[in-house]
GROMACS .gro file of C-alpha atoms in nm:
model
  344
    1ASN     CA    1   0.641  -1.151  -1.498
    2VAL     CA    2   0.550  -0.913  -1.778
    3SER     CA    3   0.475  -0.543  -1.758
    4PHE     CA    4   0.328  -0.331  -2.036
    5THR     CA    5   0.363   0.046  -2.045
    6ASP     CA    6   0.041   0.068  -2.247
    7SER     CA    7  -0.239  -0.068  -2.031
    8LYS     CA    8  -0.465  -0.095  -2.337
    9VAL     CA    9  -0.228  -0.318  -2.532
   10THR     CA   10  -0.389  -0.558  -2.778
   11GLY     CA   11  -0.247  -0.838  -2.988
   12ALA     CA   12  -0.012  -0.958  -2.716
   13GLY     CA   13   0.032  -1.270  -2.509
   14ALA     CA   14   0.192  -1.305  -2.169
   15ARG     CA   15   0.388  -1.613  -2.279
   16GLY     CA   16   0.377  -1.584  -2.656
   17PHE     CA   17   0.203  -1.404  -2.938
   18GLU     CA   18   0.108  -1.700  -3.157
   19ASN     CA   19   0.078  -2.075  -3.105
   20GLY     CA   20   0.098  -2.279  -3.424
   21SER     CA   21  -0.138  -2.565  -3.500
   22SER     CA   22   0.119  -2.833  -3.416
   23ALA     CA   23   0.259  -2.652  -3.109
   24SER     CA   24   0.159  -2.666  -2.745
   25VAL     CA   25   0.199  -2.462  -2.429
   26GLU     CA   26   0.165  -2.645  -2.098
   27ASN     CA   27   0.186  -2.539  -1.731
   28CYS     CA   28   0.305  -2.185  -1.799
   29TYR     CA   29   0.205  -1.906  -1.566
   30ALA     CA   30   0.242  -1.532  -1.585
   31VAL     CA   31   0.188  -1.221  -1.379
   32SER     CA   32   0.082  -0.927  -1.593
   33ASN     CA   33  -0.029  -0.571  -1.525
   34VAL     CA   34  -0.288  -0.599  -1.806
   35ALA     CA   35  -0.554  -0.864  -1.858
   36ILE     CA   36  -0.424  -1.081  -2.142
   37SER     CA   37  -0.405  -1.451  -2.224
   38VAL     CA   38  -0.098  -1.671  -2.200
   39VAL     CA   39  -0.100  -1.693  -2.579
   40ASN     CA   40  -0.265  -1.427  -2.792
   41ASN     CA   41  -0.391  -1.653  -3.072
   42GLY     CA   42  -0.325  -1.967  -3.269
   43GLU     CA   43  -0.459  -2.318  -3.313
   44GLY     CA   44  -0.212  -2.502  -3.092
   45ALA     CA   45  -0.299  -2.668  -2.762
   46VAL     CA   46  -0.284  -2.466  -2.440
   47SER     CA   47  -0.328  -2.646  -2.109
   48GLY     CA   48  -0.260  -2.577  -1.741
   49CYS     CA   49  -0.182  -2.212  -1.809
   50GLU     CA   50  -0.306  -1.897  -1.640
   51VAL     CA   51  -0.229  -1.526  -1.613
   52PHE     CA   52  -0.258  -1.360  -1.273
   53ALA     CA   53  -0.302  -0.997  -1.169
   54ASN     CA   54  -0.033  -1.013  -0.902
   55THR     CA   55   0.239  -1.229  -0.754
   56VAL     CA   56   0.036  -1.335  -0.450
   57GLU     CA   57  -0.249  -1.475  -0.659
   58MET     CA   58  -0.001  -1.664  -0.876
   59PHE     CA   59   0.191  -1.808  -0.584
   60ASN     CA   60  -0.120  -1.915  -0.395
   61ALA     CA   61  -0.259  -2.087  -0.701
   62ILE     CA   62   0.045  -2.279  -0.824
   63SER     CA   63   0.275  -2.340  -0.526
   64GLY     CA   64   0.122  -2.681  -0.464
   65SER     CA   65   0.146  -2.782  -0.828
   66LEU     CA   66   0.520  -2.748  -0.890
   67THR     CA   67   0.587  -3.120  -0.850
   68ALA     CA   68   0.768  -3.387  -1.046
   69GLU     CA   69   0.432  -3.558  -1.104
   70ASN     CA   70   0.324  -3.249  -1.296
   71GLY     CA   71   0.641  -3.241  -1.502
   72TRP     CA   72   0.838  -2.984  -1.309
   73ALA     CA   73   1.212  -3.049  -1.274
   74ASN     CA   74   1.360  -3.052  -0.925
   75ILE     CA   75   1.534  -2.725  -1.003
   76TRP     CA   76   1.202  -2.566  -0.902
   77SER     CA   77   1.116  -2.573  -0.534
   78VAL     CA   78   0.887  -2.415  -0.275
   79ALA     CA   79   1.025  -2.358   0.073
   80LYS     CA   80   0.802  -2.277   0.370
   81ALA     CA   81   0.887  -2.140   0.714
   82THR     CA   82   0.646  -2.053   0.993
   83GLU     CA   83   0.654  -1.891   1.335
   84THR     CA   84   0.399  -1.707   1.546
   85GLY     CA   85   0.224  -1.452   1.326
   86LEU     CA   86   0.451  -1.514   1.028
   87SER     CA   87   0.449  -1.761   0.741
   88LYS     CA   88   0.706  -1.731   0.462
   89ASN     CA   89   0.672  -1.906   0.128
   90THR     CA   90   0.960  -1.890  -0.117
   91LEU     CA   91   0.963  -1.997  -0.482
   92LYS     CA   92   1.312  -2.092  -0.596
   93PHE     CA   93   1.470  -2.170  -0.931
   94GLY     CA   94   1.789  -2.344  -0.833
   95ALA     CA   95   1.951  -2.126  -0.568
   96ALA     CA   96   1.778  -1.812  -0.691
   97GLU     CA   97   1.484  -1.685  -0.486
   98LEU     CA   98   1.225  -1.572  -0.739
   99VAL     CA   99   0.942  -1.484  -0.503
  100THR     CA  100   0.916  -1.471  -0.126
  101ILE     CA  101   0.582  -1.381   0.030
  102ALA     CA  102   0.559  -1.312   0.402
  103TYR     CA  103   0.208  -1.363   0.539
  104LEU     CA  104   0.149  -1.158   0.854
  105SER     CA  105  -0.112  -1.230   1.119
  106SER     CA  106  -0.194  -1.151   1.482
  107GLY     CA  107   0.104  -1.213   1.710
  108ILE     CA  108   0.361  -1.048   1.483
  109GLU     CA  109   0.304  -0.693   1.610
  110SER     CA  110   0.611  -0.658   1.833
  111LYS     CA  111   0.836  -0.792   1.556
  112LEU     CA  112   0.678  -0.622   1.256
  113GLU     CA  113   0.937  -0.345   1.227
  114SER     CA  114   1.237  -0.581   1.239
  115ILE     CA  115   1.077  -0.829   0.998
  116VAL     CA  116   1.006  -0.569   0.732
  117GLU     CA  117   1.343  -0.401   0.781
  118SER     CA  118   1.514  -0.736   0.721
  119ASN     CA  119   1.391  -0.715   0.361
  120MET     CA  120   1.276  -0.369   0.259
  121SER     CA  121   1.202  -0.489  -0.095
  122GLY     CA  122   0.993  -0.786   0.023
  123TYR     CA  123   0.630  -0.878  -0.039
  124TYR     CA  124   0.412  -0.869   0.273
  125VAL     CA  125   0.048  -0.976   0.299
  126LEU     CA  126  -0.184  -0.935   0.598
  127THR     CA  127  -0.406  -1.233   0.672
  128SER     CA  128  -0.572  -1.083   0.982
  129ASN     CA  129  -0.603  -0.756   1.169
  130LEU     CA  130  -0.299  -0.654   1.375
  131ASP     CA  131  -0.348  -0.485   1.713
  132PHE     CA  132  -0.070  -0.266   1.855
  133ASN     CA  133  -0.249  -0.183   2.179
  134GLY     CA  134   0.021  -0.140   2.445
  135ILE     CA  135   0.308  -0.214   2.203
  136ALA     CA  136   0.586   0.043   2.164
  137THR     CA  137   0.649   0.140   1.802
  138GLN     CA  138   0.927   0.268   1.581
  139PRO     CA  139   0.900   0.374   1.215
  140ILE     CA  140   0.984   0.113   0.955
  141GLY     CA  141   1.304   0.226   0.782
  142ASN     CA  142   1.440   0.577   0.745
  143ALA     CA  143   1.549   0.822   0.477
  144ASN     CA  144   1.850   0.606   0.387
  145ASN     CA  145   1.659   0.277   0.403
  146GLN     CA  146   1.330   0.323   0.221
  147PHE     CA  147   1.058   0.063   0.173
  148THR     CA  148   1.058  -0.047  -0.192
  149GLY     CA  149   0.856  -0.369  -0.162
  150THR     CA  150   0.482  -0.432  -0.138
  151ILE     CA  151   0.247  -0.440   0.157
  152ASP     CA  152  -0.097  -0.575   0.069
  153GLY     CA  153  -0.341  -0.540   0.355
  154GLN     CA  154  -0.608  -0.752   0.182
  155GLY     CA  155  -0.873  -0.539   0.353
  156TYR     CA  156  -0.737  -0.589   0.706
  157THR     CA  157  -0.655  -0.313   0.952
  158ILE     CA  158  -0.359  -0.228   1.173
  159LYS     CA  159  -0.528  -0.109   1.492
  160ASN     CA  160  -0.418   0.114   1.780
  161TYR     CA  161  -0.088   0.218   1.625
  162VAL     CA  162   0.066   0.507   1.821
  163GLY     CA  163   0.358   0.674   1.647
  164GLY     CA  164   0.662   0.661   1.872
  165ALA     CA  165   0.963   0.891   1.854
  166SER     CA  166   1.222   0.725   1.632
  167THR     CA  167   1.563   0.635   1.763
  168ASP     CA  168   1.707   0.535   1.426
  169ASN     CA  169   1.560   0.775   1.172
  170ALA     CA  170   1.843   0.891   0.951
  171ASP     CA  171   1.717   1.244   0.894
  172GLY     CA  172   1.499   1.304   1.200
  173GLY     CA  173   1.262   1.491   0.971
  174VAL     CA  174   0.914   1.427   0.837
  175ALA     CA  175   0.935   1.055   0.909
  176ALA     CA  176   1.035   1.070   1.275
  177ARG     CA  177   0.710   0.927   1.415
  178SER     CA  178   0.551   0.747   1.122
  179PHE     CA  179   0.439   0.389   1.064
  180ILE     CA  180   0.658   0.376   0.752
  181ALA     CA  181   0.932   0.637   0.731
  182TYR     CA  182   0.956   0.648   0.351
  183VAL     CA  183   0.790   0.450   0.074
  184GLY     CA  184   1.059   0.458  -0.193
  185ALA     CA  185   1.037   0.445  -0.571
  186GLY     CA  186   0.868   0.120  -0.672
  187GLY     CA  187   0.726   0.066  -0.325
  188VAL     CA  188   0.355  -0.013  -0.292
  189VAL     CA  189   0.122   0.000   0.008
  190LYS     CA  190  -0.233  -0.104  -0.079
  191ASN     CA  191  -0.561  -0.242   0.051
  192LEU     CA  192  -0.467  -0.150   0.407
  193GLY     CA  193  -0.654   0.004   0.698
  194LEU     CA  194  -0.456   0.186   0.966
  195GLU     CA  195  -0.565   0.342   1.295
  196TYR     CA  196  -0.285   0.587   1.368
  197THR     CA  197  -0.234   0.832   1.654
  198ASN     CA  198   0.047   1.084   1.690
  199GLN     CA  199   0.052   1.304   1.996
  200TYR     CA  200   0.374   1.493   1.929
  201TRP     CA  201   0.420   1.850   1.810
  202THR     CA  202   0.538   1.842   1.452
  203ARG     CA  203   0.613   1.624   1.149
  204MET     CA  204   0.315   1.399   1.189
  205ALA     CA  205   0.175   1.144   0.942
  206PRO     CA  206   0.131   0.766   0.911
  207ILE     CA  207   0.377   0.768   0.620
  208GLY     CA  208   0.658   1.020   0.641
  209GLY     CA  209   0.744   1.057   0.273
  210ASN     CA  210   0.617   0.888  -0.043
  211TYR     CA  211   0.800   0.825  -0.370
  212GLY     CA  212   0.599   0.511  -0.447
  213THR     CA  213   0.231   0.416  -0.474
  214LEU     CA  214  -0.026   0.438  -0.196
  215GLU     CA  215  -0.360   0.300  -0.310
  216ASN     CA  216  -0.688   0.181  -0.168
  217LEU     CA  217  -0.599   0.280   0.185
  218TYR     CA  218  -0.830   0.374   0.470
  219PHE     CA  219  -0.650   0.566   0.743
  220LYS     CA  220  -0.819   0.680   1.063
  221THR     CA  221  -0.570   0.938   1.186
  222ASN     CA  222  -0.583   1.118   1.518
  223PHE     CA  223  -0.369   1.414   1.629
  224PRO     CA  224  -0.474   1.464   1.994
  225ARG     CA  225  -0.225   1.739   2.081
  226ALA     CA  226  -0.422   2.046   2.194
  227THR     CA  227  -0.182   2.288   2.027
  228LEU     CA  228   0.041   2.256   1.722
  229THR     CA  229   0.335   2.462   1.608
  230ASN     CA  230   0.214   2.676   1.320
  231ASP     CA  231   0.537   2.706   1.126
  232ALA     CA  232   0.718   2.551   0.832
  233THR     CA  233   0.850   2.260   1.039
  234ASN     CA  234   0.501   2.125   1.103
  235ILE     CA  235   0.465   1.907   0.793
  236THR     CA  236   0.152   1.715   0.877
  237GLY     CA  237  -0.102   1.506   0.687
  238GLY     CA  238  -0.357   1.234   0.755
  239ILE     CA  239  -0.182   1.002   0.506
  240THR     CA  240   0.168   1.134   0.442
  241SER     CA  241   0.376   1.438   0.528
  242VAL     CA  242   0.529   1.479   0.182
  243ASN     CA  243   0.434   1.331  -0.157
  244TYR     CA  244   0.746   1.360  -0.373
  245ALA     CA  245   0.811   1.332  -0.747
  246GLY     CA  246   0.699   0.990  -0.865
  247GLY     CA  247   0.472   0.949  -0.563
  248VAL     CA  248   0.116   0.845  -0.642
  249ILE     CA  249  -0.167   0.848  -0.389
  250LYS     CA  250  -0.492   0.715  -0.530
  251ASN     CA  251  -0.825   0.576  -0.421
  252CYS     CA  252  -0.771   0.656  -0.055
  253ILE     CA  253  -0.995   0.784   0.224
  254VAL     CA  254  -0.865   0.933   0.547
  255ASP     CA  255  -1.075   1.018   0.853
  256VAL     CA  256  -0.856   1.269   1.034
  257THR     CA  257  -0.919   1.449   1.363
  258PHE     CA  258  -0.720   1.743   1.497
  259ALA     CA  259  -0.756   1.841   1.862
  260ALA     CA  260  -0.593   2.172   1.768
  261THR     CA  261  -0.845   2.331   1.534
  262ALA     CA  262  -0.677   2.670   1.485
  263ILE     CA  263  -0.433   2.545   1.224
  264THR     CA  264  -0.249   2.805   1.019
  265SER     CA  265   0.066   2.604   0.940
  266SER     CA  266   0.186   2.642   0.584
  267ASN     CA  267   0.243   2.266   0.563
  268THR     CA  268  -0.058   2.093   0.719
  269GLY     CA  269  -0.315   1.924   0.496
  270ALA     CA  270  -0.604   1.688   0.561
  271ALA     CA  271  -0.427   1.407   0.374
  272VAL     CA  272  -0.088   1.544   0.264
  273GLY     CA  273   0.127   1.819   0.409
  274ARG     CA  274   0.321   1.902   0.094
  275ASN     CA  275   0.263   1.763  -0.254
  276ILE     CA  276   0.593   1.822  -0.432
  277ASN     CA  277   0.568   1.706  -0.796
  278GLY     CA  278   0.354   1.408  -0.690
  279THR     CA  279   0.010   1.288  -0.798
  280ILE     CA  280  -0.307   1.261  -0.588
  281GLN     CA  281  -0.623   1.123  -0.747
  282ASN     CA  282  -0.957   0.996  -0.617
  283CYS     CA  283  -0.869   1.078  -0.258
  284TYR     CA  284  -1.106   1.212   0.004
  285ALA     CA  285  -1.072   1.327   0.362
  286VAL     CA  286  -1.325   1.352   0.641
  287CYS     CA  287  -1.180   1.619   0.866
  288ASN     CA  288  -1.305   1.821   1.161
  289VAL     CA  289  -1.104   2.119   1.031
  290THR     CA  290  -1.290   2.171   0.706
  291ALA     CA  291  -1.076   2.469   0.607
  292LEU     CA  292  -0.788   2.233   0.531
  293LYS     CA  293  -0.725   2.124   0.174
  294ILE     CA  294  -0.648   1.764   0.075
  295ALA     CA  295  -0.285   1.884   0.048
  296LYS     CA  296  -0.178   2.213   0.201
  297THR     CA  297   0.067   2.297  -0.077
  298LYS     CA  298   0.080   2.189  -0.443
  299GLU     CA  299   0.431   2.250  -0.569
  300GLY     CA  300   0.611   2.210  -0.899
  301THR     CA  301   0.433   1.965  -1.130
  302ALA     CA  302   0.204   1.826  -0.858
  303LYS     CA  303  -0.134   1.705  -0.984
  304GLU     CA  304  -0.455   1.664  -0.788
  305THR     CA  305  -0.760   1.509  -0.955
  306ASN     CA  306  -1.099   1.440  -0.795
  307VAL     CA  307  -1.006   1.521  -0.437
  308GLY     CA  308  -1.212   1.671  -0.157
  309VAL     CA  309  -1.240   1.741   0.215
  310TYR     CA  310  -1.573   1.683   0.391
  311ALA     CA  311  -1.709   1.757   0.736
  312ASN     CA  312  -1.852   1.407   0.784
  313VAL     CA  313  -1.893   1.070   0.616
  314ALA     CA  314  -2.250   1.146   0.507
  315ASP     CA  315  -2.131   1.447   0.305
  316LEU     CA  316  -1.854   1.239   0.149
  317VAL     CA  317  -2.094   0.964   0.048
  318THR     CA  318  -2.340   1.211  -0.099
  319ALA     CA  319  -2.070   1.374  -0.306
  320GLN     CA  320  -1.860   1.074  -0.410
  321SER     CA  321  -2.051   0.745  -0.380
  322ALA     CA  322  -2.099   0.727  -0.757
  323ASN     CA  323  -1.721   0.755  -0.805
  324ILE     CA  324  -1.615   0.487  -0.554
  325THR     CA  325  -1.636   0.205  -0.807
  326ALA     CA  326  -1.412  -0.066  -0.948
  327ALA     CA  327  -1.415   0.116  -1.281
  328ASN     CA  328  -1.241   0.407  -1.110
  329GLY     CA  329  -0.979   0.186  -0.948
  330TRP     CA  330  -1.138   0.128  -0.607
  331SER     CA  331  -1.075  -0.224  -0.478
  332SER     CA  332  -1.341  -0.475  -0.377
  333TYR     CA  333  -1.266  -0.400  -0.011
  334TRP     CA  334  -1.469  -0.079  -0.033
  335LYS     CA  335  -1.848  -0.080   0.007
  336VAL     CA  336  -2.080   0.219  -0.018
  337ALA     CA  337  -2.440   0.164   0.093
  338ASN     CA  338  -2.714   0.328   0.298
  339GLY     CA  339  -2.528   0.654   0.336
  340ALA     CA  340  -2.211   0.493   0.472
  341VAL     CA  341  -1.875   0.381   0.340
  342SER     CA  342  -1.692   0.078   0.478
  343PHE     CA  343  -1.351  -0.079   0.422
  344GLY     CA  344  -1.267  -0.445   0.466
   0.00000   0.00000   0.00000
């Protein structure tokens, strides 16, 4: 698992730089944040090797191949466990768990919070839509127990999620009624759709606070309360209440509706309430309160690049369709055609 600071690195291999004419590399796999080969150059033989963009792709491709017949020692093993809505695959080297991927599907809704909280640094992948209709909810984690793993929605959507008042939130603040209380440093939420409703007074957002990376998300956020408190405690956004230092929000679209349209709160934005030293790029909001900015406040070293708030989807598509491309970091789950944008 190799990570390069310079995404444009050249002359590098994931496994090795050079492979001599009498050398060979067999059955070696890598996960890399840049597209490189297992071996950079050389005349030696390379067979059964591949570099993957992420851990899930690697695991899915090789988990059935780690057998004695293919030359793998029994110190390597793959363990599988399944229950309704949940399948866990674990790659082990001896007793050490190298990778565990939890695949989530319909039927897991009532247990989702407890499953994720059992391993807040875990890797979670949706394999179907999840529907929370009629299911009571609590935020995942709290200020003292932040999510530092990965959730990959793979283009699926969490539907009918109504933010419930938390009974275990450590600070009772911006995360009190969120889907995820805090995404911590190193945490990633990506390729996910979320239909989120919060009918309380203040501190409202699908994600309470972000120190990690939120990317390629489509949130349909609804705040049906007829009146809102217009004061500093109302830290509200269609994606997150607060984007902190180190927090990156990129390639996201939020469709947010406020029942209370006379919003003068100093901390309510279409996507982000307060951007405190964080980064927002390639993010757009469709909002019925067009006076709102993408983030209400931009504080400290906060950066906002290519952001906008639009009255409807047609206006967004007209303005940004040329920018919603893979070259600009948008995932394959997005489609823009015939005046409309779709996700998953």
